CSV table of C-alpha atoms in Angstrom, one decimal:
chain,number,residue,atom,x,y,z
A,126,MET,CA,34.1,-15.4,45.6
A,127,ALA,CA,32.2,-17.2,48.1
A,128,ASP,CA,32.2,-20.5,45.7
A,129,LYS,CA,29.1,-21.8,47.0
A,130,LEU,CA,25.6,-20.0,48.1
A,131,ARG,CA,23.8,-21.7,50.7
A,132,PHE,CA,20.3,-22.0,49.1
A,133,ALA,CA,17.0,-23.7,51.6
A,134,LEU,CA,14.3,-24.1,50.0
A,135,VAL,CA,10.8,-24.6,52.3
A,136,SER,CA,7.6,-25.2,52.4
A,137,PRO,CA,4.4,-25.1,54.7
A,138,GLU,CA,4.6,-28.3,54.6
A,139,ARG,CA,7.7,-29.8,54.7
A,140,GLU,CA,12.0,-28.3,53.7
A,141,LEU,CA,11.9,-29.3,49.9
A,142,PHE,CA,15.0,-28.5,49.3
A,143,HIS,CA,18.4,-28.0,50.8
A,144,GLY,CA,22.5,-27.2,50.5
A,145,GLU,CA,24.4,-25.9,48.9
A,146,VAL,CA,24.0,-25.0,45.0
A,147,ASP,CA,26.3,-22.2,42.4
A,148,HIS,CA,23.8,-20.2,41.6
A,149,VAL,CA,20.1,-19.0,41.8
A,150,VAL,CA,17.4,-16.9,39.5
A,151,VAL,CA,14.4,-15.8,41.1
A,152,PRO,CA,11.1,-14.4,39.7
A,153,GLY,CA,10.5,-11.8,41.7
A,154,SER,CA,7.5,-9.8,41.7
A,155,GLU,CA,9.0,-6.9,40.5
A,156,GLY,CA,11.2,-9.0,38.1
A,157,GLU,CA,13.5,-11.2,38.4
A,158,PHE,CA,16.5,-11.9,39.9
A,159,GLY,CA,19.8,-14.0,39.6
A,160,VAL,CA,21.7,-14.6,43.9
A,161,SER,CA,24.9,-15.7,43.3
A,162,PRO,CA,27.1,-15.5,46.7
A,163,GLU,CA,28.3,-13.1,49.3
A,164,HIS,CA,24.8,-11.1,47.5
A,165,ALA,CA,23.9,-8.2,49.3
A,166,PRO,CA,20.6,-8.5,51.8
A,167,VAL,CA,17.2,-8.6,49.9
A,168,MET,CA,14.1,-9.5,50.9
A,169,SER,CA,11.3,-9.3,48.0
A,170,VAL,CA,8.1,-11.0,47.1
A,171,VAL,CA,8.3,-13.9,44.9
A,172,LYS,CA,5.7,-14.4,42.2
A,173,ALA,CA,5.0,-17.8,40.3
A,174,GLY,CA,7.6,-18.1,38.0
A,175,ALA,CA,9.7,-20.5,38.1
A,176,LEU,CA,12.9,-20.7,40.1
A,177,ARG,CA,15.3,-22.1,38.2
A,178,VAL,CA,18.9,-23.2,40.2
A,179,PHE,CA,22.0,-24.4,38.5
A,180,THR,CA,24.9,-26.0,40.4
A,181,ASP,CA,28.2,-27.3,39.2
A,182,GLY,CA,27.0,-26.7,35.5
A,183,SER,CA,23.6,-28.0,35.3
A,184,GLU,CA,19.8,-25.9,36.1
A,185,ARG,CA,16.7,-27.5,38.3
A,186,ARG,CA,13.6,-25.7,37.6
A,187,ILE,CA,11.4,-26.3,39.7
A,188,PHE,CA,8.1,-24.3,40.2
A,189,VAL,CA,7.3,-21.9,43.0
A,190,ASN,CA,3.1,-20.1,43.9
A,191,GLY,CA,4.1,-17.0,44.7
A,192,GLY,CA,6.3,-16.9,48.7
A,193,PHE,CA,9.1,-14.8,49.6
A,194,ALA,CA,12.8,-14.9,48.8
A,195,ASP,CA,15.0,-13.5,52.0
A,196,VAL,CA,18.7,-13.4,50.9
A,197,THR,CA,21.4,-12.8,54.1
A,198,PRO,CA,25.3,-12.7,54.2
A,199,GLU,CA,23.5,-16.5,55.3
A,200,GLY,CA,22.5,-17.9,51.9
A,201,LEU,CA,18.8,-17.6,49.9
A,202,THR,CA,15.6,-18.9,51.2
A,203,VAL,CA,12.8,-19.3,49.2
A,204,LEU,CA,9.4,-18.7,51.6
A,205,ALA,CA,7.2,-21.2,48.6
A,206,GLU,CA,3.4,-21.8,49.2
A,207,ASP,CA,3.4,-25.0,46.5
A,208,ALA,CA,6.6,-26.2,44.3
A,209,VAL,CA,6.4,-28.5,42.1
A,210,GLU,CA,10.3,-29.6,40.2
A,211,LEU,CA,9.2,-29.0,36.4
A,212,ALA,CA,11.3,-32.7,35.5
A,213,ASP,CA,8.6,-34.7,37.1
A,214,ILE,CA,5.8,-33.0,34.9
A,215,ASP,CA,5.1,-34.1,32.1
A,216,ALA,CA,3.6,-31.4,29.6
A,217,ALA,CA,0.7,-33.9,28.2
A,218,GLN,CA,-1.2,-34.7,31.7
A,219,LEU,CA,0.1,-31.0,31.9
A,220,ASP,CA,-2.9,-29.7,29.6
A,221,GLN,CA,-5.1,-32.4,30.8
A,222,GLN,CA,-5.1,-31.3,33.7
A,223,ILE,CA,-6.1,-27.8,32.9
A,224,LYS,CA,-8.3,-29.1,31.0
A,225,ASN,CA,-10.5,-31.1,33.3
A,226,ALA,CA,-9.7,-27.6,35.7
A,227,GLN,CA,-11.8,-25.6,33.5
A,228,GLU,CA,-14.5,-27.6,33.6
A,229,ASP,CA,-14.9,-27.6,36.7
A,230,VAL,CA,-14.3,-24.2,37.3
A,231,ARG,CA,-17.1,-24.2,34.4
A,232,ASP,CA,-19.7,-26.9,36.4
A,233,ALA,CA,-18.5,-25.9,39.9
A,234,SER,CA,-22.3,-25.1,42.2
A,235,GLY,CA,-21.7,-22.5,44.5
A,236,GLU,CA,-19.3,-19.2,45.1
A,237,ALA,CA,-16.2,-21.7,47.4
A,238,ALA,CA,-16.3,-24.0,45.1
A,239,ARG,CA,-15.6,-22.2,42.2
A,240,ALA,CA,-12.9,-20.2,43.7
A,241,SER,CA,-11.6,-23.4,44.5
A,242,ALA,CA,-11.8,-24.8,41.0
A,243,GLN,CA,-10.2,-21.1,39.7
A,244,PHE,CA,-7.6,-21.4,42.5
A,245,VAL,CA,-6.5,-25.3,41.2
A,246,LEU,CA,-6.3,-24.3,37.5
A,247,GLU,CA,-4.8,-20.7,37.1
A,248,ARG,CA,-1.7,-22.7,39.5
A,249,LEU,CA,-1.6,-25.6,36.2
A,250,GLU,CA,-1.7,-22.5,34.4
A,251,GLY,CA,1.5,-20.8,35.8
A,252,ILE,CA,3.3,-24.1,35.5
A,253,ARG,CA,2.4,-24.9,32.1
A,254,ALA,CA,4.0,-20.6,31.5
A,255,ALA,CA,7.0,-21.7,33.6
A,256,MET,CA,7.1,-24.2,31.4
A,257,ALA,CA,6.6,-22.2,28.0
A,258,ARG,CA,10.1,-20.6,28.6
B,282,MET,CA,-19.8,-64.1,95.6
B,283,PRO,CA,-20.7,-63.8,92.2
B,284,SER,CA,-21.3,-67.8,90.1
B,285,LEU,CA,-18.9,-68.5,87.9
B,286,LYS,CA,-20.6,-67.6,84.7
B,287,GLU,CA,-20.6,-63.8,85.6
B,288,PHE,CA,-16.8,-64.4,86.1
B,289,ARG,CA,-16.9,-65.6,82.1
B,290,ASN,CA,-18.5,-62.7,81.3
B,291,ARG,CA,-16.7,-60.5,82.7
B,292,ILE,CA,-13.8,-62.2,81.2
B,293,ALA,CA,-15.0,-62.5,77.6
B,294,SER,CA,-15.5,-58.4,78.2
B,295,VAL,CA,-12.4,-57.5,79.4
B,296,LYS,CA,-10.6,-59.8,76.9
B,297,SER,CA,-12.9,-57.8,74.6
B,298,THR,CA,-11.9,-54.8,75.8
B,299,GLN,CA,-8.4,-55.6,76.1
B,300,LYS,CA,-8.1,-56.1,71.8
B,301,ILE,CA,-10.1,-53.2,71.1
B,302,THR,CA,-7.4,-51.1,73.3
B,303,LYS,CA,-4.4,-52.6,72.2
B,304,ALA,CA,-5.9,-52.3,68.3
B,305,LEU,CA,-5.9,-48.6,69.0
B,306,GLN,CA,-2.0,-48.7,70.6
B,307,MET,CA,-1.0,-49.9,66.7
B,308,VAL,CA,-2.9,-47.9,64.6
B,309,ALA,CA,-1.8,-44.5,67.0
B,310,ALA,CA,1.9,-46.6,66.3
B,311,SER,CA,2.3,-46.0,62.8
B,312,LYS,CA,0.0,-42.7,63.2
B,313,LEU,CA,2.3,-40.9,64.4
B,314,LYS,CA,4.6,-42.2,62.7
B,315,ARG,CA,3.9,-39.6,60.1
B,316,ALA,CA,2.9,-37.5,62.1
B,317,GLN,CA,6.1,-37.3,63.3
B,318,ALA,CA,8.0,-36.6,60.1
B,319,ALA,CA,5.3,-34.3,58.8
B,320,ALA,CA,5.4,-32.0,62.1
B,321,GLU,CA,9.5,-32.1,62.1
B,322,ALA,CA,9.2,-31.2,58.5
B,323,ALA,CA,6.6,-27.9,58.9
B,324,ARG,CA,9.4,-26.2,61.2
B,325,PRO,CA,11.9,-25.2,59.5
B,326,TYR,CA,9.3,-22.8,57.4
B,327,SER,CA,8.0,-21.8,60.4
B,328,GLN,CA,11.4,-21.3,62.4
B,329,ARG,CA,12.4,-18.9,59.1
B,330,LEU,CA,9.3,-16.8,58.8
B,331,ALA,CA,9.4,-16.1,61.9
B,332,ARG,CA,13.2,-14.7,61.6
B,333,VAL,CA,11.8,-13.1,58.2
B,334,ILE,CA,9.4,-11.4,61.0
B,335,ALA,CA,11.4,-10.9,63.6
B,336,ASN,CA,13.8,-9.1,60.5
B,337,LEU,CA,11.2,-7.1,58.8
B,338,ALA,CA,9.6,-5.6,62.1
B,339,ALA,CA,12.5,-3.8,63.4
B,340,ALA,CA,12.7,-2.4,59.8
B,341,VAL,CA,9.0,-1.3,59.9
B,342,SER,CA,8.3,-0.1,63.4
B,343,GLY,CA,5.4,3.0,63.5
B,344,ASP,CA,2.4,3.5,62.0
B,345,ASN,CA,3.3,2.5,59.4
B,346,ALA,CA,3.1,-1.2,60.1
B,347,PRO,CA,-0.1,-3.5,59.1
B,348,LEU,CA,-2.7,-3.7,61.5
B,349,LEU,CA,-2.0,-7.3,62.2
B,350,LEU,CA,1.7,-6.7,63.2
B,351,ARG,CA,0.9,-3.6,65.6
B,352,GLY,CA,-2.8,-4.4,66.6
B,353,THR,CA,-5.3,-2.4,67.3
B,354,GLY,CA,-3.5,-0.9,70.3
B,355,ARG,CA,-5.8,-1.6,72.3
B,356,SER,CA,-6.2,-5.8,74.5
B,357,ASP,CA,-9.9,-4.7,75.9
B,358,VAL,CA,-11.0,-7.9,73.4
B,359,HIS,CA,-8.9,-10.9,73.9
B,360,LEU,CA,-9.5,-14.6,71.2
B,361,VAL,CA,-8.6,-18.0,72.5
B,362,VAL,CA,-7.7,-20.1,70.3
B,363,VAL,CA,-7.9,-24.0,71.8
B,364,MET,CA,-6.8,-27.1,69.2
B,365,THR,CA,-7.2,-29.9,70.7
B,366,SER,CA,-8.4,-33.4,69.2
B,367,GLU,CA,-11.8,-35.2,67.6
B,368,ARG,CA,-11.1,-37.9,69.2
B,369,GLY,CA,-10.6,-39.2,72.9
B,370,LEU,CA,-8.6,-42.5,73.8
B,371,CYS,CA,-6.4,-39.9,74.1
B,372,GLY,CA,-5.3,-39.8,78.3
B,373,GLY,CA,-4.5,-36.2,79.8
B,374,PHE,CA,-3.8,-34.8,76.3
B,375,ASN,CA,-6.6,-32.3,75.9
B,376,THR,CA,-7.3,-31.2,79.5
B,377,GLN,CA,-3.7,-30.4,79.6
B,378,ILE,CA,-4.7,-27.5,76.7
B,379,VAL,CA,-7.8,-26.9,78.2
B,380,ARG,CA,-7.0,-25.8,81.8
B,381,LEU,CA,-4.1,-24.4,80.8
B,382,ALA,CA,-5.7,-21.9,78.1
B,383,ARG,CA,-8.7,-21.4,81.0
B,384,GLU,CA,-5.8,-20.3,83.8
B,385,LYS,CA,-5.4,-17.9,80.9
B,386,ILE,CA,-8.7,-16.6,80.7
B,387,GLN,CA,-9.9,-17.1,83.7
B,388,GLU,CA,-6.3,-15.2,85.1
B,389,LEU,CA,-7.6,-12.5,81.6
B,390,ILE,CA,-11.8,-12.4,83.1
B,391,ALA,CA,-9.8,-11.1,86.4
B,392,ALA,CA,-8.5,-7.8,84.9
B,393,GLY,CA,-11.9,-7.3,82.8
B,394,LYS,CA,-11.4,-8.3,79.5
B,395,THR,CA,-13.8,-9.4,77.6
B,396,VAL,CA,-12.7,-13.7,76.0
B,397,LYS,CA,-13.9,-14.9,72.8
B,398,ILE,CA,-13.2,-18.7,72.7
B,399,VAL,CA,-12.9,-20.4,69.7
B,400,ALA,CA,-12.8,-24.0,69.9
B,401,VAL,CA,-10.9,-26.4,66.7
B,402,GLY,CA,-11.5,-29.6,68.1
B,403,LYS,CA,-14.3,-31.1,69.6
B,404,LYS,CA,-12.7,-31.8,72.5
B,405,GLY,CA,-11.9,-28.9,73.6
B,406,ARG,CA,-15.3,-27.9,72.6
B,407,ASP,CA,-16.9,-30.3,74.9
B,408,GLN,CA,-14.4,-29.3,77.8
B,409,LEU,CA,-14.9,-25.8,77.6
B,410,LYS,CA,-18.3,-25.8,76.7
B,411,ARG,CA,-19.1,-26.4,80.3
B,412,GLN,CA,-17.8,-23.2,81.9
B,413,TYR,CA,-17.7,-20.9,79.2
B,414,GLY,CA,-20.2,-21.7,76.8
B,415,ALA,CA,-21.0,-18.4,76.4
B,416,MET,CA,-17.9,-17.2,75.4
B,417,ILE,CA,-17.3,-19.8,72.4
B,418,VAL,CA,-18.0,-17.7,69.3
B,419,LYS,CA,-16.8,-21.1,66.7
B,420,TYR,CA,-16.7,-23.9,66.8
B,421,VAL,CA,-14.4,-25.3,64.0
B,422,ASP,CA,-15.2,-29.4,63.2
B,423,LEU,CA,-11.4,-30.4,61.3
B,424,SER,CA,-13.2,-33.9,61.8
B,425,GLY,CA,-13.8,-33.9,58.3
B,426,PHE,CA,-9.7,-34.7,57.6
B,427,ARG,CA,-8.0,-37.8,57.6
B,428,ALA,CA,-4.7,-36.2,58.8
B,429,VAL,CA,-3.9,-32.3,59.5
B,430,ASN,CA,-3.0,-31.2,56.2
B,431,ALA,CA,-2.0,-26.8,54.8
B,432,GLU,CA,-6.1,-26.5,54.4
B,433,ALA,CA,-7.2,-27.3,57.3
B,434,ALA,CA,-4.8,-25.1,58.8
B,435,ALA,CA,-6.0,-22.4,55.9
B,436,ILE,CA,-9.1,-22.2,57.3
B,437,VAL,CA,-9.1,-21.7,60.7
B,438,GLY,CA,-6.8,-18.3,59.6
B,439,GLU,CA,-9.3,-17.4,57.7
B,440,LEU,CA,-11.4,-17.4,60.1
B,441,VAL,CA,-9.4,-15.9,62.9
B,442,LYS,CA,-8.0,-12.9,60.7
B,443,ASP,CA,-11.9,-12.2,59.4
B,444,LEU,CA,-12.7,-12.0,62.9
B,445,PHE,CA,-9.8,-9.4,63.2
B,446,ALA,CA,-10.6,-7.6,59.7
B,447,ALA,CA,-14.4,-7.7,61.6
B,448,ASP,CA,-12.8,-5.9,64.2
B,449,ALA,CA,-14.7,-8.5,66.3
B,450,PHE,CA,-10.8,-8.9,68.8
B,451,ASP,CA,-7.5,-6.7,69.7
B,452,VAL,CA,-5.0,-9.9,71.1
B,453,ALA,CA,-5.4,-13.3,70.0
B,454,THR,CA,-3.4,-16.0,71.1
B,455,LEU,CA,-3.3,-20.0,70.1
B,456,TYR,CA,-3.7,-22.5,72.4
B,457,PHE,CA,-2.4,-26.0,71.0
B,458,SER,CA,0.9,-28.8,72.8
B,459,ARG,CA,3.3,-29.3,71.2
B,460,PHE,CA,5.3,-32.5,70.6
B,461,LYS,CA,8.6,-33.2,72.8
B,462,SER,CA,8.4,-37.0,72.3
B,463,VAL,CA,5.5,-39.4,73.0
B,464,ILE,CA,5.4,-39.7,75.6
B,465,ASN,CA,6.1,-35.7,76.5
B,466,GLN,CA,3.6,-33.0,75.0
B,467,THR,CA,4.0,-29.2,76.0
B,468,PRO,CA,0.8,-27.1,76.1
B,469,THR,CA,2.1,-24.0,74.6
B,470,ALA,CA,0.4,-20.7,74.2
B,471,VAL,CA,1.5,-18.6,70.8
B,472,GLN,CA,0.2,-15.1,70.3
B,473,LEU,CA,-0.3,-14.7,67.4
B,474,ILE,CA,-1.5,-11.2,66.5
B,475,PRO,CA,-0.7,-8.8,66.8
B,476,ALA,CA,2.6,-10.7,65.7
B,477,VAL,CA,5.4,-11.5,67.8
B,478,ALA,CA,8.5,-13.5,66.7
B,479,PRO,CA,9.6,-16.7,68.9
B,480,GLU,CA,11.5,-15.3,71.6
B,481,GLY,CA,15.7,-15.6,70.8
B,482,VAL,CA,15.3,-15.8,67.6
B,483,ALA,CA,18.1,-12.5,66.1
B,484,PRO,CA,17.4,-11.1,63.1
B,485,PRO,CA,21.1,-12.6,61.0
B,486,ASP,CA,24.1,-10.8,60.7
B,487,LEU,CA,24.0,-8.0,57.9
B,488,LYS,CA,28.0,-7.8,58.1
B,489,GLY,CA,27.1,-4.3,57.7
B,490,ALA,CA,25.0,-4.6,54.2
B,491,VAL,CA,21.7,-2.7,54.4
B,492,TYR,CA,18.3,-4.4,53.4
B,493,GLU,CA,16.9,-3.9,50.0
B,494,TYR,CA,13.3,-4.8,50.0
B,495,GLU,CA,11.5,-5.7,46.7
B,496,PRO,CA,8.8,-3.7,46.5
B,497,ASN,CA,8.6,-2.0,49.7
B,498,GLU,CA,8.7,-3.5,53.7
B,499,THR,CA,5.3,-2.8,54.5
B,500,GLU,CA,4.4,-4.6,51.0
B,501,ILE,CA,6.0,-7.9,52.2
B,502,LEU,CA,4.7,-7.4,55.9
B,503,GLU,CA,1.0,-7.6,54.8
B,504,ALA,CA,1.5,-10.2,51.6
B,505,LEU,CA,3.7,-12.3,54.5
B,506,LEU,CA,1.6,-11.9,58.0
B,507,PRO,CA,-1.5,-13.1,56.5
B,508,ARG,CA,0.4,-16.8,55.6
B,509,TYR,CA,2.9,-16.5,58.8
B,510,ILE,CA,0.1,-16.8,62.0
B,511,THR,CA,-1.6,-19.8,58.9
B,512,GLY,CA,1.6,-20.8,59.4
B,513,GLN,CA,1.5,-20.3,62.9
B,514,ILE,CA,-1.9,-22.2,63.0
B,515,LEU,CA,-0.5,-25.4,60.1
B,516,GLN,CA,2.5,-25.9,63.1
B,517,GLY,CA,-0.2,-26.2,66.0
B,518,LEU,CA,-2.1,-28.7,64.4
B,519,LEU,CA,1.0,-30.9,63.6
B,520,GLU,CA,2.0,-30.9,67.0
B,521,ASN,CA,-1.6,-31.0,67.7
B,522,GLN,CA,-1.9,-33.9,65.1
B,523,ALA,CA,1.5,-35.5,66.9
B,524,GLY,CA,1.1,-35.4,70.1
B,525,PHE,CA,-2.2,-37.0,70.0
B,526,TYR,CA,-0.4,-40.1,68.6
B,527,GLY,CA,1.7,-40.3,70.7
B,528,ALA,CA,-0.5,-39.5,74.3
B,529,GLN,CA,-2.9,-41.9,72.6
B,530,MET,CA,-0.3,-44.9,72.4
B,531,THR,CA,1.0,-43.9,75.8
B,532,ALA,CA,-3.3,-44.6,77.2
B,533,THR,CA,-3.7,-47.4,74.9
B,534,ASP,CA,-0.8,-48.9,76.1
B,535,ASN,CA,-1.1,-48.4,79.8
B,536,ALA,CA,-5.0,-49.9,78.7
B,537,THR,CA,-4.0,-52.6,77.2
B,538,ARG,CA,-1.8,-53.4,80.6
B,539,ASN,CA,-3.9,-53.0,82.9
B,540,ALA,CA,-6.6,-54.6,81.1
B,541,GLY,CA,-4.4,-57.5,80.9
B,542,ASP,CA,-3.7,-57.1,85.3
B,543,LEU,CA,-8.1,-57.4,84.9
B,544,ILE,CA,-7.8,-60.9,83.1
B,545,ARG,CA,-5.3,-62.2,85.3
B,546,LYS,CA,-7.0,-61.4,88.7
B,547,LEU,CA,-10.7,-62.6,87.6
B,548,THR,CA,-9.2,-65.3,86.5
B,549,LEU,CA,-7.8,-66.0,89.6
B,550,ARG,CA,-10.5,-65.9,90.9
B,551,TYR,CA,-12.6,-68.1,88.9
B,552,ASN,CA,-10.8,-70.8,89.8
B,553,ARG,CA,-10.9,-70.0,93.4
B,554,GLN,CA,-14.6,-70.1,92.9
B,555,ARG,CA,-14.8,-73.3,90.6
B,556,GLN,CA,-12.6,-75.1,93.0
B,557,ALA,CA,-14.9,-74.2,96.1
B,558,ASN,CA,-18.0,-74.6,94.5
B,559,ILE,CA,-16.4,-78.8,93.4
B,560,THR,CA,-15.2,-78.7,96.8
B,561,LYS,CA,-18.9,-78.4,98.3
B,562,GLU,CA,-20.3,-80.6,96.0
B,563,LEU,CA,-17.8,-83.3,97.5
B,564,ILE,CA,-19.2,-82.3,101.3
B,565,GLU,CA,-22.2,-83.1,100.5
B,566,ILE,CA,-21.6,-86.0,98.7
B,567,ILE,CA,-19.5,-87.8,101.2
B,568,SER,CA,-22.1,-86.8,103.5
B,569,GLY,CA,-24.6,-88.0,102.0
B,570,ALA,CA,-23.5,-91.1,101.6
B,571,GLU,CA,-22.1,-91.1,105.8
B,572,ALA,CA,-25.4,-90.5,106.2
B,573,LEU,CA,-26.3,-93.8,104.9
């Protein structure tokens, strides 16, 4: 088996990560799947959830808010709408942000403001759900 | 010959202009660095997305393909999205983009097509308004954004997608300036709808393996294409922003230098005039004394 998997995580605004890893677990829309080196080509929709990246026995958990995963013989590319490293997130702060977001949704005047507040709330709740696991 | 006072006033006025252009140049230079980094950082996403699209487009064809990919099958109504800057003092930056768009618009009109224009950025709208005022269907004002971001791109993206959903056009093309270097920005046209992968993007070599799609090709494409379009717009906006600061830096640098030249020339003339006045007064005094 080829020893390493080339993995790139890119968001519309910048490339968040690229490098060689051992194994990545992707939260696909049809269920989680793991990608190891020499994986067969797959393209999948990614739902909001934690992306788990294993390198030399250590694990990094990165929250992605939906996107696409593309596995080619060259490696794995995840195109994420938005991604946050879960280790960087403080649970207490997150709860506070969720509370604020819930208030924003309640207080939002107008359809557009409500929709955007709702979007923020859903993202934060997604992060919390990903952390809980 | 203007009086000495007039010279002094003009020199003072050019000096204050020079101060402004100098300040603007420094602001542009510092913003350029950021904008350039942002434009370059965003390139991997659009490149990879383009590769995925190229890959999928090869797999899905015919009537199953989403409308965004295969288009309406007509090319009667063209939507021209012209992205320019909100502010000036940037030399020929906006004019170049508008010129490219204008050439294309003329071509389309000559071919009997209907043209609709979406102007993103004030400068482009102002330039196009004179000639094609009636064709501008929408003006997107992004001056509220201090720096363009995904949100700004989403506004333009939604607009284009809504217009497409309302069957308002058949083909959409994006005009912006690609940032090559500080002194080189190239006006570029990119077709948005029907989505095409840029030339030179080859699907990856699968070494005989067969691609699997989850859930399936069409669903992936349907989710992917709107993002691809927004991604292209974001890329365009970021390239434009970097190009704008580059152009502004060059333009204000030139202006500062010209102001310096002007100040030197005016000072020379001012001093000549002053000496001439003194000589004249001396002559008057001496000839007055001689007459006595």
